[in-house]
PDB file of C-alpha atoms in Angstrom:
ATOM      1  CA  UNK A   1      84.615   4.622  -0.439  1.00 88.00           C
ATOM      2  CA  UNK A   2      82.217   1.860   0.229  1.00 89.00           C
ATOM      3  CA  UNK A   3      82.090  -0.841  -2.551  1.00 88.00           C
ATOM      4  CA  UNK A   4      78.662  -2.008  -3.280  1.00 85.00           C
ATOM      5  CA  UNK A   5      77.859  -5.789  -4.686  1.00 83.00           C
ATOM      6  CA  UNK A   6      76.838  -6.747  -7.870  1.00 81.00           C
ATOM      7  CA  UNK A   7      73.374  -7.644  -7.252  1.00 74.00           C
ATOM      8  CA  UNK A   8      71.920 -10.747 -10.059  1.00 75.00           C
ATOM      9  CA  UNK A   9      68.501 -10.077 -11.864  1.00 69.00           C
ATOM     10  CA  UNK A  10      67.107 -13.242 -10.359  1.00 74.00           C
ATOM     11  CA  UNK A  11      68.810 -13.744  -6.840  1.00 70.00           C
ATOM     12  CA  UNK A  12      69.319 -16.860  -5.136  1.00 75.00           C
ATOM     13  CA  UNK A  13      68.117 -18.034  -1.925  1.00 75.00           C
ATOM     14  CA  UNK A  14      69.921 -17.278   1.046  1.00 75.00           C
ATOM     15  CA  UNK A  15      71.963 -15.053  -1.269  1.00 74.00           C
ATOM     16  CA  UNK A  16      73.841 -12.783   1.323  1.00 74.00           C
ATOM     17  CA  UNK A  17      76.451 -10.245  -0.511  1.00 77.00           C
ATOM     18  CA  UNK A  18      79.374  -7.950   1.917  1.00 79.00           C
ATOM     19  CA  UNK A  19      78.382  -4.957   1.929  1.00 80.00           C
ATOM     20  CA  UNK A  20      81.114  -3.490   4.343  1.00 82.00           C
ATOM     21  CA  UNK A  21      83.731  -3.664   1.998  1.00 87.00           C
ATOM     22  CA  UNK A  22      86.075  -0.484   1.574  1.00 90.00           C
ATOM     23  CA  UNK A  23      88.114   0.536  -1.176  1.00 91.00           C
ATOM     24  CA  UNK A  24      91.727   2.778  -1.407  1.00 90.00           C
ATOM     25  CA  UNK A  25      91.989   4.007  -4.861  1.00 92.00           C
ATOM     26  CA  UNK A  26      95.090   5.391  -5.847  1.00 93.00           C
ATOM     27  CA  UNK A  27      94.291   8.332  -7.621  1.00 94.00           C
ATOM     28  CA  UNK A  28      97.725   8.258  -9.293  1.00 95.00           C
ATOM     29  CA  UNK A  29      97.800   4.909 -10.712  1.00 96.00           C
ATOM     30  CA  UNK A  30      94.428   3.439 -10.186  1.00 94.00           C
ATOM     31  CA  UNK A  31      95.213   0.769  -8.095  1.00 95.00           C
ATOM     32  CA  UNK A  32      92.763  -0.609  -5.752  1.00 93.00           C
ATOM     33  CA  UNK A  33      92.791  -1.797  -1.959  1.00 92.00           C
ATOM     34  CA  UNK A  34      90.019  -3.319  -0.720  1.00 91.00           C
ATOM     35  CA  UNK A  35      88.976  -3.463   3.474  1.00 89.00           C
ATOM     36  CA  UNK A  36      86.296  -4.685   5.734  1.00 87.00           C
ATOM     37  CA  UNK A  37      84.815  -3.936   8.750  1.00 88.00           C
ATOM     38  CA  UNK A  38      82.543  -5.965  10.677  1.00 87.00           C
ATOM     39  CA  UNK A  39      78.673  -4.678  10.375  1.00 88.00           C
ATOM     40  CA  UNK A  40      77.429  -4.176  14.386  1.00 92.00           C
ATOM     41  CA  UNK A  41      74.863  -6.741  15.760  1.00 92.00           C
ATOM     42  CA  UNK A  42      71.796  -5.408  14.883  1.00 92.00           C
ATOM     43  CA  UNK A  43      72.654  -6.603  11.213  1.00 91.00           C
ATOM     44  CA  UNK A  44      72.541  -9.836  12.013  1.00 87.00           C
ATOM     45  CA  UNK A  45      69.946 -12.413  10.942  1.00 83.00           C
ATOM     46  CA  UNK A  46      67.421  -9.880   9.599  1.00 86.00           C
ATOM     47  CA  UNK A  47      66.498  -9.373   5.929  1.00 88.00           C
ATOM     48  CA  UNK A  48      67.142  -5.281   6.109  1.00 91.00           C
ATOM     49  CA  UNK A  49      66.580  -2.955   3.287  1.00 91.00           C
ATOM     50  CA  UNK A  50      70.233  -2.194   0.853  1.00 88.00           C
ATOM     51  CA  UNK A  51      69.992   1.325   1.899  1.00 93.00           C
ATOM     52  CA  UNK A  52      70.098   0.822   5.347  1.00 95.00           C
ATOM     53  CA  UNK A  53      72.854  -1.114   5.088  1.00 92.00           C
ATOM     54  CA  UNK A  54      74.742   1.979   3.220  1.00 92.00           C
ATOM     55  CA  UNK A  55      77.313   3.775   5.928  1.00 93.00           C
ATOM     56  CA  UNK A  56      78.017   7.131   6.254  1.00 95.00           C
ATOM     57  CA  UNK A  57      82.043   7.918   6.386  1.00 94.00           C
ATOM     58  CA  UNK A  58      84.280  10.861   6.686  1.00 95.00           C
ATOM     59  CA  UNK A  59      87.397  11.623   7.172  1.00 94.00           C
ATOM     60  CA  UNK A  60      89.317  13.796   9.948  1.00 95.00           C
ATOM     61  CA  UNK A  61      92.991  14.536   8.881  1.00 94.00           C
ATOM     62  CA  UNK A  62      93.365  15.331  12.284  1.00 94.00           C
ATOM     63  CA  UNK A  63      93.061  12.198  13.725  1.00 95.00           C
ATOM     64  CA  UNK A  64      94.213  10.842  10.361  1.00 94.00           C
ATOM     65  CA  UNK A  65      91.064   8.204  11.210  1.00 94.00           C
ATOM     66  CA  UNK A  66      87.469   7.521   9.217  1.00 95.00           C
ATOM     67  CA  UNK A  67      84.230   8.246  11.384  1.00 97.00           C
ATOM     68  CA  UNK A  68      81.398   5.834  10.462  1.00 96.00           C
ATOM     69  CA  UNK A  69      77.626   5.958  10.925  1.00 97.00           C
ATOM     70  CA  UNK A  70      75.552   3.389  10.205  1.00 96.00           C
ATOM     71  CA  UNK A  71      72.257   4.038   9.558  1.00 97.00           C
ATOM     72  CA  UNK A  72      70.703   1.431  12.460  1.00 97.00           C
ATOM     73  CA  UNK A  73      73.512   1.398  14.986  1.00 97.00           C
ATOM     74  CA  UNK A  74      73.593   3.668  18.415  1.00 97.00           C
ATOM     75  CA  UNK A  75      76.946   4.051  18.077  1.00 97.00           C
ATOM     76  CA  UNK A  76      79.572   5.518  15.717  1.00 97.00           C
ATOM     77  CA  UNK A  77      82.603   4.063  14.687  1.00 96.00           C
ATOM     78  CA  UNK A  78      86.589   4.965  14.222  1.00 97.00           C
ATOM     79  CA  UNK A  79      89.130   3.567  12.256  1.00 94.00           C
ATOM     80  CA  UNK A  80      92.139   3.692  10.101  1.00 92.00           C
ATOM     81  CA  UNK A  81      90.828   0.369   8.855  1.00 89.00           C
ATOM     82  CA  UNK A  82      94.246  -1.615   9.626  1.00 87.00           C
ATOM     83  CA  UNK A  83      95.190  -0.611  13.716  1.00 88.00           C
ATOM     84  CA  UNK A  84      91.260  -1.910  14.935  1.00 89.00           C
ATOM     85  CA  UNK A  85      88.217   0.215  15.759  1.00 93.00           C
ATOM     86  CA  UNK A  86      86.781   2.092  18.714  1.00 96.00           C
ATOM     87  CA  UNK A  87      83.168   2.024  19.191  1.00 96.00           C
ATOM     88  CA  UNK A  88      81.468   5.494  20.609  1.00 98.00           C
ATOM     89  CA  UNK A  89      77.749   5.361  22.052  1.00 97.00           C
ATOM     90  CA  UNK A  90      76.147   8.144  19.776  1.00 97.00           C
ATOM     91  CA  UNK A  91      72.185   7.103  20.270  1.00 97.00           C
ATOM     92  CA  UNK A  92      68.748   9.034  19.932  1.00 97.00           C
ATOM     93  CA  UNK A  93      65.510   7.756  21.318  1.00 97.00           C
ATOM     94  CA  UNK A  94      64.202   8.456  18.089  1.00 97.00           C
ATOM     95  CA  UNK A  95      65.875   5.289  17.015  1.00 97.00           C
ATOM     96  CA  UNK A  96      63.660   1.914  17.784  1.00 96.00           C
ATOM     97  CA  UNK A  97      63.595  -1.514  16.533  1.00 95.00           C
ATOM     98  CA  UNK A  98      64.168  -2.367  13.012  1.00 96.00           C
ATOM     99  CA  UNK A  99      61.228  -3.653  10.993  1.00 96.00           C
ATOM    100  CA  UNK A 100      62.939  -6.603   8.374  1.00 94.00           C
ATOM    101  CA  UNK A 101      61.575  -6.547   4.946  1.00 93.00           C
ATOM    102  CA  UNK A 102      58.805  -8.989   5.104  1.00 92.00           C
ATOM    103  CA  UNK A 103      58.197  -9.708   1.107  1.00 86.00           C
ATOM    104  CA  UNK A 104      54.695 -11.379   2.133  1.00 89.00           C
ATOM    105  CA  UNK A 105      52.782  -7.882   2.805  1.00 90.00           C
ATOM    106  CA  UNK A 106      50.571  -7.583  -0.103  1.00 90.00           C
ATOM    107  CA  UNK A 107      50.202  -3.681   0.368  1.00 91.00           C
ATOM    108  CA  UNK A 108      53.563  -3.019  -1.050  1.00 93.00           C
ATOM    109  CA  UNK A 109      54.243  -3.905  -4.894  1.00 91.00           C
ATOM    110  CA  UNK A 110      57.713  -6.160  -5.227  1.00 87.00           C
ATOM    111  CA  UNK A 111      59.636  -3.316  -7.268  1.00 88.00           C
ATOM    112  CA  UNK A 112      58.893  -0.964  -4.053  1.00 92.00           C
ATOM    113  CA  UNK A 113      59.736  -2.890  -0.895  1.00 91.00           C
ATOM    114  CA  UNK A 114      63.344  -2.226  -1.068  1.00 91.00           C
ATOM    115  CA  UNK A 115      62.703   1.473  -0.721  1.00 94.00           C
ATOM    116  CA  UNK A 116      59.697   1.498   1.322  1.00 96.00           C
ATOM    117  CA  UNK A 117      60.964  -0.771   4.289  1.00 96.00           C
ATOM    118  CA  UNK A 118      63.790   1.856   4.285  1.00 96.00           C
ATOM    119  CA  UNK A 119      61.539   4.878   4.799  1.00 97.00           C
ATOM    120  CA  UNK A 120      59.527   2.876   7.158  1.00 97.00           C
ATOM    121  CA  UNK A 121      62.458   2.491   9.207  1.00 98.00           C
ATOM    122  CA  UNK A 122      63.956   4.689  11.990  1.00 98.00           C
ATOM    123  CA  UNK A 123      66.963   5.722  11.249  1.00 97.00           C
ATOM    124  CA  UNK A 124      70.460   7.815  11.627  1.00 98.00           C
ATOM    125  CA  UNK A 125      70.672   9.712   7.956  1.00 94.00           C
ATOM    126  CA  UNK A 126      74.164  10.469   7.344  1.00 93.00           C
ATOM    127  CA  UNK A 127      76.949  11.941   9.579  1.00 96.00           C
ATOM    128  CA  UNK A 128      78.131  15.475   8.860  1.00 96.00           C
ATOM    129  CA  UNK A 129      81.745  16.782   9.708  1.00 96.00           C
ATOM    130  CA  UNK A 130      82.552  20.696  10.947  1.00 95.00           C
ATOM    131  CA  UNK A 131      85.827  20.534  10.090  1.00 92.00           C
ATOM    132  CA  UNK A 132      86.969  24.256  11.208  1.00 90.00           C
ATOM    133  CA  UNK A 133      85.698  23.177  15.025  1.00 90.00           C
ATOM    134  CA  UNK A 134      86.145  19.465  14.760  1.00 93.00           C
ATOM    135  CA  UNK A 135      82.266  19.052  15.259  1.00 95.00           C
ATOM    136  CA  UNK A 136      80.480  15.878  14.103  1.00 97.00           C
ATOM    137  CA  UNK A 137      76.631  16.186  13.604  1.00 97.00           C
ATOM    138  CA  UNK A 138      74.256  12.632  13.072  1.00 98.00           C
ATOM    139  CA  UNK A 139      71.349  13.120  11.588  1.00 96.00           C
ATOM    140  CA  UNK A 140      68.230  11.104  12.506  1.00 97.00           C
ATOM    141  CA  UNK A 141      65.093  10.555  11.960  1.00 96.00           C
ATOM    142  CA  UNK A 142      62.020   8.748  13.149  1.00 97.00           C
ATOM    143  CA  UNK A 143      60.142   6.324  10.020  1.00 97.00           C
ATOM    144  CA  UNK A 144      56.875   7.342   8.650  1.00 96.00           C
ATOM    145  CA  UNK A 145      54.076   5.519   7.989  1.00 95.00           C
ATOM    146  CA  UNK A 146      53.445   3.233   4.185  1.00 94.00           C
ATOM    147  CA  UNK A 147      50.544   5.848   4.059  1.00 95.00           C
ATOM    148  CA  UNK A 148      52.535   8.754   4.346  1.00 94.00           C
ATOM    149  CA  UNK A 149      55.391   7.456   1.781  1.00 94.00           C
ATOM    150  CA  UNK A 150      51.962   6.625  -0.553  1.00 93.00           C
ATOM    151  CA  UNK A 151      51.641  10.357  -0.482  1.00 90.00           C
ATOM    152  CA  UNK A 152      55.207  11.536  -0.659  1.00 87.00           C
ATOM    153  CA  UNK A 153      54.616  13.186   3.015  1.00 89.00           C
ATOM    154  CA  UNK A 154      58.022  12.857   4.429  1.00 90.00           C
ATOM    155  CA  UNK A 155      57.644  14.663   6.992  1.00 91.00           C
ATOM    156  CA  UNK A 156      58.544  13.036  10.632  1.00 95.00           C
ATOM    157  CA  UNK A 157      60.309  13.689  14.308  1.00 96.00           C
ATOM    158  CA  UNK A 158      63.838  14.753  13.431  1.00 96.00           C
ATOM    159  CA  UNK A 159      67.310  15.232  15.293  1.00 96.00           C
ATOM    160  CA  UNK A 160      70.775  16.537  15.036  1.00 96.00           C
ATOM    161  CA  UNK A 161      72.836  14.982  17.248  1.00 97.00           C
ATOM    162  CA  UNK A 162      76.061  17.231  17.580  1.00 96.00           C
ATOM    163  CA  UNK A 163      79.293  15.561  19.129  1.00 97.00           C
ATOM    164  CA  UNK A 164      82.761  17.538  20.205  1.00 96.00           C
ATOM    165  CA  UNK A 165      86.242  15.696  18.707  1.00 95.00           C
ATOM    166  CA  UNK A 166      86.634  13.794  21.928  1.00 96.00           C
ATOM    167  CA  UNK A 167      82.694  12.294  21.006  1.00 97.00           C
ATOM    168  CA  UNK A 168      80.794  13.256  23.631  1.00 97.00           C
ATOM    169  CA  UNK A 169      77.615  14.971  22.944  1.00 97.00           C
ATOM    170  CA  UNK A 170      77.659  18.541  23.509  1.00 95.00           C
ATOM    171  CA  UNK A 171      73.725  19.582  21.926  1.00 94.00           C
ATOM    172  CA  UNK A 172      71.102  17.738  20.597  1.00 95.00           C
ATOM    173  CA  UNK A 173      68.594  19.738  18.303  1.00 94.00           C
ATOM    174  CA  UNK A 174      64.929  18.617  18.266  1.00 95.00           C
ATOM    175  CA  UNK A 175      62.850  19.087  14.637  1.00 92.00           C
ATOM    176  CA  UNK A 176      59.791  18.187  13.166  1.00 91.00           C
ATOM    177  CA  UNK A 177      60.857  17.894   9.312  1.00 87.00           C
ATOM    178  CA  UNK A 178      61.658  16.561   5.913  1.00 83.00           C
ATOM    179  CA  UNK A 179      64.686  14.685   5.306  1.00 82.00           C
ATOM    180  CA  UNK A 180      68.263  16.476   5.312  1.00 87.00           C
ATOM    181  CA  UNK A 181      68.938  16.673   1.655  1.00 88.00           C
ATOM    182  CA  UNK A 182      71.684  19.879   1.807  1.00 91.00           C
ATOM    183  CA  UNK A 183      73.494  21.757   4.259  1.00 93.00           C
ATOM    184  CA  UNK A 184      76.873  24.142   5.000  1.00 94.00           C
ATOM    185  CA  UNK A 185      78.167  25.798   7.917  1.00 94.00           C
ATOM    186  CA  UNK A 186      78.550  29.529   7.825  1.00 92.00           C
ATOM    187  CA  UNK A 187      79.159  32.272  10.171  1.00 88.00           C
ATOM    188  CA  UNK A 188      79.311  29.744  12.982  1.00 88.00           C
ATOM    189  CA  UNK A 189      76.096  28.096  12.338  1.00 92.00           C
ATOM    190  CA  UNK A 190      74.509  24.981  10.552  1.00 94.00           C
ATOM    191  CA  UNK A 191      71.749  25.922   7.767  1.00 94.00           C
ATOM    192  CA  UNK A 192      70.136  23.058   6.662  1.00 93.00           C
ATOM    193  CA  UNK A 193      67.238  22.648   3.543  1.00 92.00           C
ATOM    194  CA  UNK A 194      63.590  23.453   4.765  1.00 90.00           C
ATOM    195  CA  UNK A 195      61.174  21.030   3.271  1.00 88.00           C
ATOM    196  CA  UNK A 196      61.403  20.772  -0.600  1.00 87.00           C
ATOM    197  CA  UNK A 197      58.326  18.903  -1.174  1.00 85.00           C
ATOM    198  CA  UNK A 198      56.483  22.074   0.495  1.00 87.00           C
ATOM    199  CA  UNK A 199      58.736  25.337  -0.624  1.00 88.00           C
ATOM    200  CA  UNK A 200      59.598  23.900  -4.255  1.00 89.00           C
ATOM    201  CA  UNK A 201      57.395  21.260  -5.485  1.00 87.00           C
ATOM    202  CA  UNK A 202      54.380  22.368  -4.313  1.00 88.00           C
ATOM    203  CA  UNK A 203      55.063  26.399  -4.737  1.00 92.00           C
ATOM    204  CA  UNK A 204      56.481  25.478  -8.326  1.00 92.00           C
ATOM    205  CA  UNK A 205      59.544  26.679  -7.571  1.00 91.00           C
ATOM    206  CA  UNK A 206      62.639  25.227  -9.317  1.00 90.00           C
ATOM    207  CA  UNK A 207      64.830  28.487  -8.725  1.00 92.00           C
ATOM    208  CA  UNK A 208      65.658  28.755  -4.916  1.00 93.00           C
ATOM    209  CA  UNK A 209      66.105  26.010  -1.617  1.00 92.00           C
ATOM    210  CA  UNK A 210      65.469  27.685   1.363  1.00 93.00           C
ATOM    211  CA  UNK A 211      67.238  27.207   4.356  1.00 94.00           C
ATOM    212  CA  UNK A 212      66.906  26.863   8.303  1.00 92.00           C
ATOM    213  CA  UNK A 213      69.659  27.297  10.677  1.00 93.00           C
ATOM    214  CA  UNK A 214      71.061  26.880  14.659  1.00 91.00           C
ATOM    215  CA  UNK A 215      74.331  28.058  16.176  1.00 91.00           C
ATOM    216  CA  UNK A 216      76.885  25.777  16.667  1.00 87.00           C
ATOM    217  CA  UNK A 217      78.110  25.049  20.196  1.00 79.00           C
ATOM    218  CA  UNK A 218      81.879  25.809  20.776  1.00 66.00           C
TER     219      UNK A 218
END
């Protein structure tokens, strides 16, 4: 699992924590081993929001190997986390340059511009694993406006990018959506959550998620 810093009440200038640290944790004993993997360019030199710097990680038993996504690099990477790591271009045009948290803007309060500068952001979500058909789906979506996040409308361009075990990209599904909050693969298909904000908070409804879905390419 990733290990996250301790982050100070007051923090320092130039105060720059590791946030790619791993950790083993021996289930049996507790123990602890810690790894790190270098963050891709487009980290460097920017001040980027903490959740953007949160990756995405699964594991294939097949492969015995970790998949990683993170959430503003094209590609995806692969690793045992001691014998190196192969990069794999997984991109959408969805994905543009990253805005850096600029703490001058006076529209956005202090104790919001963590979380808004993440939702203004393009982005890849999370990366999903089909383990049955060895099937990796990256999620990504397009960043919406300070307006739009002002009024909880979180609704923007999505994708599914959906990559065979060999990582080449075998479909590419086009949406126009909320976020990707749940999913499960049934029947040979991916169902995914329609837009909560719409069929639950609005309607009223606390007792039911509704779901969309697309066959899976084999």
């Amino acid at each position: 699992m990733q290990v996250l810093p301790i982050m100070p009440i007051e923090i320092p200038e130039n105060f720059n924590p590791k946030y790619n640290k791993i950790a083993k944790i021996d289930l049996s004993d507790g123990s602890v081993k810690e790894f790190e993997i270098d963050y891709p360019e487009v980290y460097s030199d920017k001040n980027i929001s903490q959740q953007l710097k949160m990756m995405s990680i699964i594991y294939n038993d097949k492969i015995d190997k970790f998949v990683i996504s993170y959430p503003l690099s094209d590609d995806l990477y692969v690793t045992d986390f001691e014998s190196g790591v192969k990069r794999y271009p997984a991109s959408s045009e969805l994905v543009g340059e990253v805005i850096p948290i600029d703490r001058r803007n006076s529209e956005i309060e202090p104790a919001r511009i963590q979380n808004s500068y993440y939702w203004m952001n393009d982005c890849y979500e999370g990366l999903i694993f089909d383990e049955e058909n060895e099937l990796y789906l990256r999620t990504v979506r397009k960043g919406i406006t300070l307006e739009q996040l002002n009024n909880r409308n979180f609704v923007t361009d999505t994708q599914i990018l959906i990559f065979n075990k060999d990582f080449e990209q075998v479909e590419q599904i086009n949406e126009r959506g909320p976020t990707f909050d749940y999913s499960f693969f049934f029947d040979k298909k991916f169902y995914w959550n329609k837009d909560i904000q719409k069929y639950n908070l609005e309607a009223g409804n606390e007792d039911e998620i509704f779901f969309q879905s697309r066959d899976l390419p084999f």
